[in-house]
Amino acid sequence: MKEILREIGMIARALDSISNIEFQEYDLTKGQYLYLVRICENPGIIQGKLAELIKVDRTTTAHAIKKLERNGLIEKREDEHNKKIKKLFATEKGENIYPYIKRENDHSNSVALEGFSESEIETVFHLLQRVRKNVEKDWEHVKKGNKRDY
């Protein structure tokens, strides 16, 4: 069997390394840009949903949120109907950084897909969505404390 997941992992790690280096000037390290982007794109998102979107555990998300708050890039606001719920919003400083992150993402997409036809890009996109959906089933299963059958 082809080592498809190994290839996907190498691509993800390379792009993450590039982003971590390029976003140091904005005090965004260790993947924090992912959280800021999702918060900018989903104003008012709650921490649990953010963790699900990024596919990380809640503890990792909590650490990233604290750092982003400390750096003045996001803020928590109480839900108007339920004071226990804290919604996440980008601050003006965070919103101002978002276009640079988006530009880097667009550039990385362009580089990664260089030489691909529109048809090939559509095919890759749909196939990767199917891979993600397959993996999400196991992720949900294991996240609930279950073990996978090998």
PDB file of C-alpha atoms in Angstrom:
ATOM      1  CA  MET A   1       0.000   0.000   0.000  1.00  0.00           C
ATOM      2  CA  LYS A   2       1.221   3.510  -0.791  1.00  0.00           C
ATOM      3  CA  GLU A   3       2.233   5.601   2.223  1.00  0.00           C
ATOM      4  CA  ILE A   4      -0.350   8.320   1.537  1.00  0.00           C
ATOM      5  CA  LEU A   5      -0.646   9.445   5.153  1.00  0.00           C
ATOM      6  CA  ARG A   6       3.140   9.774   5.375  1.00  0.00           C
ATOM      7  CA  GLU A   7       3.053  12.096   2.353  1.00  0.00           C
ATOM      8  CA  ILE A   8       0.182  14.124   3.839  1.00  0.00           C
ATOM      9  CA  GLY A   9       2.094  14.369   7.138  1.00  0.00           C
ATOM     10  CA  MET A  10       5.271  15.596   5.434  1.00  0.00           C
ATOM     11  CA  ILE A  11       3.323  18.239   3.536  1.00  0.00           C
ATOM     12  CA  ALA A  12       1.522  19.378   6.700  1.00  0.00           C
ATOM     13  CA  ARG A  13       4.732  19.547   8.762  1.00  0.00           C
ATOM     14  CA  ALA A  14       6.621  21.449   6.051  1.00  0.00           C
ATOM     15  CA  LEU A  15       3.855  24.031   5.676  1.00  0.00           C
ATOM     16  CA  ASP A  16       3.465  24.336   9.448  1.00  0.00           C
ATOM     17  CA  SER A  17       7.217  24.943   9.831  1.00  0.00           C
ATOM     18  CA  ILE A  18       7.135  27.630   7.148  1.00  0.00           C
ATOM     19  CA  SER A  19       4.153  29.334   8.806  1.00  0.00           C
ATOM     20  CA  ASN A  20       5.700  29.194  12.277  1.00  0.00           C
ATOM     21  CA  ILE A  21       8.838  30.905  10.950  1.00  0.00           C
ATOM     22  CA  GLU A  22       7.004  33.497   8.871  1.00  0.00           C
ATOM     23  CA  PHE A  23       4.519  34.417  11.610  1.00  0.00           C
ATOM     24  CA  GLN A  24       7.102  34.920  14.381  1.00  0.00           C
ATOM     25  CA  GLU A  25       6.984  38.654  13.710  1.00  0.00           C
ATOM     26  CA  TYR A  26       3.327  38.574  14.822  1.00  0.00           C
ATOM     27  CA  ASP A  27       4.102  36.597  18.007  1.00  0.00           C
ATOM     28  CA  LEU A  28       2.352  33.571  16.516  1.00  0.00           C
ATOM     29  CA  THR A  29       4.246  30.360  17.184  1.00  0.00           C
ATOM     30  CA  LYS A  30       3.574  26.637  17.314  1.00  0.00           C
ATOM     31  CA  GLY A  31       0.465  26.637  15.168  1.00  0.00           C
ATOM     32  CA  GLN A  32      -1.281  29.515  16.952  1.00  0.00           C
ATOM     33  CA  TYR A  33      -2.065  31.031  13.554  1.00  0.00           C
ATOM     34  CA  LEU A  34      -4.510  28.131  12.981  1.00  0.00           C
ATOM     35  CA  TYR A  35      -6.541  29.158  16.014  1.00  0.00           C
ATOM     36  CA  LEU A  36      -6.510  32.843  15.091  1.00  0.00           C
ATOM     37  CA  VAL A  37      -7.689  32.075  11.548  1.00  0.00           C
ATOM     38  CA  ARG A  38     -10.578  29.905  12.752  1.00  0.00           C
ATOM     39  CA  ILE A  39     -11.628  32.539  15.301  1.00  0.00           C
ATOM     40  CA  CYS A  40     -11.509  35.284  12.656  1.00  0.00           C
ATOM     41  CA  GLU A  41     -13.558  33.134  10.287  1.00  0.00           C
ATOM     42  CA  ASN A  42     -16.001  32.061  13.029  1.00  0.00           C
ATOM     43  CA  PRO A  43     -16.498  35.029  15.375  1.00  0.00           C
ATOM     44  CA  GLY A  44     -18.075  33.927  18.646  1.00  0.00           C
ATOM     45  CA  ILE A  45     -16.939  30.322  18.342  1.00  0.00           C
ATOM     46  CA  ILE A  46     -16.658  28.419  21.617  1.00  0.00           C
ATOM     47  CA  GLN A  47     -13.509  26.619  22.706  1.00  0.00           C
ATOM     48  CA  GLY A  48     -14.884  23.089  22.228  1.00  0.00           C
ATOM     49  CA  LYS A  49     -16.004  23.762  18.669  1.00  0.00           C
ATOM     50  CA  LEU A  50     -12.649  25.367  17.897  1.00  0.00           C
ATOM     51  CA  ALA A  51     -10.852  22.230  19.128  1.00  0.00           C
ATOM     52  CA  GLU A  52     -13.067  20.102  16.876  1.00  0.00           C
ATOM     53  CA  LEU A  53     -12.411  22.297  13.841  1.00  0.00           C
ATOM     54  CA  ILE A  54      -8.646  22.068  14.269  1.00  0.00           C
ATOM     55  CA  LYS A  55      -8.738  18.406  15.375  1.00  0.00           C
ATOM     56  CA  VAL A  56      -6.841  18.833  18.639  1.00  0.00           C
ATOM     57  CA  ASP A  57      -7.718  18.167  22.261  1.00  0.00           C
ATOM     58  CA  ARG A  58      -9.290  20.798  24.506  1.00  0.00           C
ATOM     59  CA  THR A  59      -6.157  21.202  26.647  1.00  0.00           C
ATOM     60  CA  THR A  60      -4.040  22.103  23.615  1.00  0.00           C
ATOM     61  CA  THR A  61      -6.737  24.546  22.536  1.00  0.00           C
ATOM     62  CA  ALA A  62      -6.880  26.117  26.013  1.00  0.00           C
ATOM     63  CA  HIS A  63      -3.101  26.736  25.983  1.00  0.00           C
ATOM     64  CA  ALA A  64      -3.232  28.316  22.531  1.00  0.00           C
ATOM     65  CA  ILE A  65      -6.182  30.527  23.535  1.00  0.00           C
ATOM     66  CA  LYS A  66      -4.343  31.747  26.641  1.00  0.00           C
ATOM     67  CA  LYS A  67      -1.310  32.714  24.570  1.00  0.00           C
ATOM     68  CA  LEU A  68      -3.438  34.479  21.963  1.00  0.00           C
ATOM     69  CA  GLU A  69      -5.277  36.351  24.732  1.00  0.00           C
ATOM     70  CA  ARG A  70      -2.018  37.287  26.432  1.00  0.00           C
ATOM     71  CA  ASN A  71      -0.701  38.657  23.130  1.00  0.00           C
ATOM     72  CA  GLY A  72      -3.874  40.719  22.650  1.00  0.00           C
ATOM     73  CA  LEU A  73      -4.962  38.880  19.507  1.00  0.00           C
ATOM     74  CA  ILE A  74      -8.245  37.438  20.800  1.00  0.00           C
ATOM     75  CA  GLU A  75     -10.673  38.019  23.624  1.00  0.00           C
ATOM     76  CA  LYS A  76     -13.299  35.980  25.440  1.00  0.00           C
ATOM     77  CA  ARG A  77     -16.783  37.386  25.893  1.00  0.00           C
ATOM     78  CA  GLU A  78     -19.625  35.969  27.954  1.00  0.00           C
ATOM     79  CA  ASP A  79     -22.633  34.672  26.102  1.00  0.00           C
ATOM     80  CA  GLU A  80     -25.552  37.026  26.682  1.00  0.00           C
ATOM     81  CA  HIS A  81     -27.910  34.126  27.512  1.00  0.00           C
ATOM     82  CA  ASN A  82     -25.546  31.841  29.442  1.00  0.00           C
ATOM     83  CA  LYS A  83     -22.730  33.452  31.449  1.00  0.00           C
ATOM     84  CA  LYS A  84     -20.854  30.112  31.662  1.00  0.00           C
ATOM     85  CA  ILE A  85     -20.301  30.095  27.903  1.00  0.00           C
ATOM     86  CA  LYS A  86     -17.285  32.086  26.730  1.00  0.00           C
ATOM     87  CA  LYS A  87     -17.228  33.063  23.087  1.00  0.00           C
ATOM     88  CA  LEU A  88     -13.992  33.825  21.272  1.00  0.00           C
ATOM     89  CA  PHE A  89     -13.435  36.892  19.118  1.00  0.00           C
ATOM     90  CA  ALA A  90     -10.401  38.362  17.394  1.00  0.00           C
ATOM     91  CA  THR A  91      -9.333  41.754  18.675  1.00  0.00           C
ATOM     92  CA  GLU A  92      -8.542  44.562  16.255  1.00  0.00           C
ATOM     93  CA  LYS A  93      -4.884  43.497  16.457  1.00  0.00           C
ATOM     94  CA  GLY A  94      -5.877  39.915  15.572  1.00  0.00           C
ATOM     95  CA  GLU A  95      -8.149  41.038  12.740  1.00  0.00           C
ATOM     96  CA  ASN A  96      -5.289  43.112  11.315  1.00  0.00           C
ATOM     97  CA  ILE A  97      -3.001  40.046  11.199  1.00  0.00           C
ATOM     98  CA  TYR A  98      -5.602  37.797   9.558  1.00  0.00           C
ATOM     99  CA  PRO A  99      -5.030  39.105   5.965  1.00  0.00           C
ATOM    100  CA  TYR A 100      -1.307  38.247   6.203  1.00  0.00           C
ATOM    101  CA  ILE A 101      -2.097  34.716   7.342  1.00  0.00           C
ATOM    102  CA  LYS A 102      -4.707  34.364   4.588  1.00  0.00           C
ATOM    103  CA  ARG A 103      -2.211  35.645   2.002  1.00  0.00           C
ATOM    104  CA  GLU A 104       0.382  33.075   3.154  1.00  0.00           C
ATOM    105  CA  ASN A 105      -2.240  30.312   2.990  1.00  0.00           C
ATOM    106  CA  ASP A 106      -3.276  31.325  -0.531  1.00  0.00           C
ATOM    107  CA  HIS A 107       0.382  31.391  -1.601  1.00  0.00           C
ATOM    108  CA  SER A 108       1.045  27.952  -0.082  1.00  0.00           C
ATOM    109  CA  ASN A 109      -2.015  26.558  -1.876  1.00  0.00           C
ATOM    110  CA  SER A 110      -0.783  28.052  -5.126  1.00  0.00           C
ATOM    111  CA  VAL A 111       2.720  26.594  -4.705  1.00  0.00           C
ATOM    112  CA  ALA A 112       1.398  23.181  -3.657  1.00  0.00           C
ATOM    113  CA  LEU A 113      -0.928  22.953  -6.659  1.00  0.00           C
ATOM    114  CA  GLU A 114       1.460  24.373  -9.249  1.00  0.00           C
ATOM    115  CA  GLY A 115       1.153  22.489 -12.534  1.00  0.00           C
ATOM    116  CA  PHE A 116      -2.197  20.917 -11.624  1.00  0.00           C
ATOM    117  CA  SER A 117      -5.181  21.382 -13.932  1.00  0.00           C
ATOM    118  CA  GLU A 118      -8.481  22.644 -12.511  1.00  0.00           C
ATOM    119  CA  SER A 119      -9.843  19.135 -12.901  1.00  0.00           C
ATOM    120  CA  GLU A 120      -6.912  17.640 -10.967  1.00  0.00           C
ATOM    121  CA  ILE A 121      -7.320  20.238  -8.206  1.00  0.00           C
ATOM    122  CA  GLU A 122     -11.019  19.331  -7.870  1.00  0.00           C
ATOM    123  CA  THR A 123     -10.154  15.632  -7.761  1.00  0.00           C
ATOM    124  CA  VAL A 124      -7.439  16.098  -5.103  1.00  0.00           C
ATOM    125  CA  PHE A 125      -9.784  18.259  -3.037  1.00  0.00           C
ATOM    126  CA  HIS A 126     -12.627  15.744  -3.108  1.00  0.00           C
ATOM    127  CA  LEU A 127     -10.348  12.772  -2.436  1.00  0.00           C
ATOM    128  CA  LEU A 128      -8.752  14.531   0.552  1.00  0.00           C
ATOM    129  CA  GLN A 129     -12.193  15.393   1.907  1.00  0.00           C
ATOM    130  CA  ARG A 130     -13.061  11.694   1.757  1.00  0.00           C
ATOM    131  CA  VAL A 131      -9.814  10.796   3.545  1.00  0.00           C
ATOM    132  CA  ARG A 132     -10.560  13.390   6.243  1.00  0.00           C
ATOM    133  CA  LYS A 133     -14.092  12.082   6.756  1.00  0.00           C
ATOM    134  CA  ASN A 134     -12.803   8.522   7.091  1.00  0.00           C
ATOM    135  CA  VAL A 135     -10.201   9.596   9.662  1.00  0.00           C
ATOM    136  CA  GLU A 136     -12.739  11.722  11.565  1.00  0.00           C
ATOM    137  CA  LYS A 137     -14.735   8.592  12.377  1.00  0.00           C
ATOM    138  CA  ASP A 138     -11.725   7.092  14.173  1.00  0.00           C
ATOM    139  CA  TRP A 139     -10.855  10.446  15.748  1.00  0.00           C
ATOM    140  CA  GLU A 140     -14.344  10.714  17.254  1.00  0.00           C
ATOM    141  CA  HIS A 141     -14.209   7.093  18.426  1.00  0.00           C
ATOM    142  CA  VAL A 142     -10.811   7.437  20.131  1.00  0.00           C
ATOM    143  CA  LYS A 143     -11.634  10.878  21.526  1.00  0.00           C
ATOM    144  CA  LYS A 144     -14.477   9.254  23.466  1.00  0.00           C
ATOM    145  CA  GLY A 145     -11.973   6.929  25.165  1.00  0.00           C
ATOM    146  CA  ASN A 146     -12.397   3.959  22.855  1.00  0.00           C
ATOM    147  CA  LYS A 147      -9.693   1.893  21.193  1.00  0.00           C
ATOM    148  CA  ARG A 148      -9.501   1.144  17.502  1.00  0.00           C
ATOM    149  CA  ASP A 149      -9.520  -2.427  16.219  1.00  0.00           C
ATOM    150  CA  TYR A 150      -6.435  -3.103  14.088  1.00  0.00           C
TER     151      TYR A 150
END
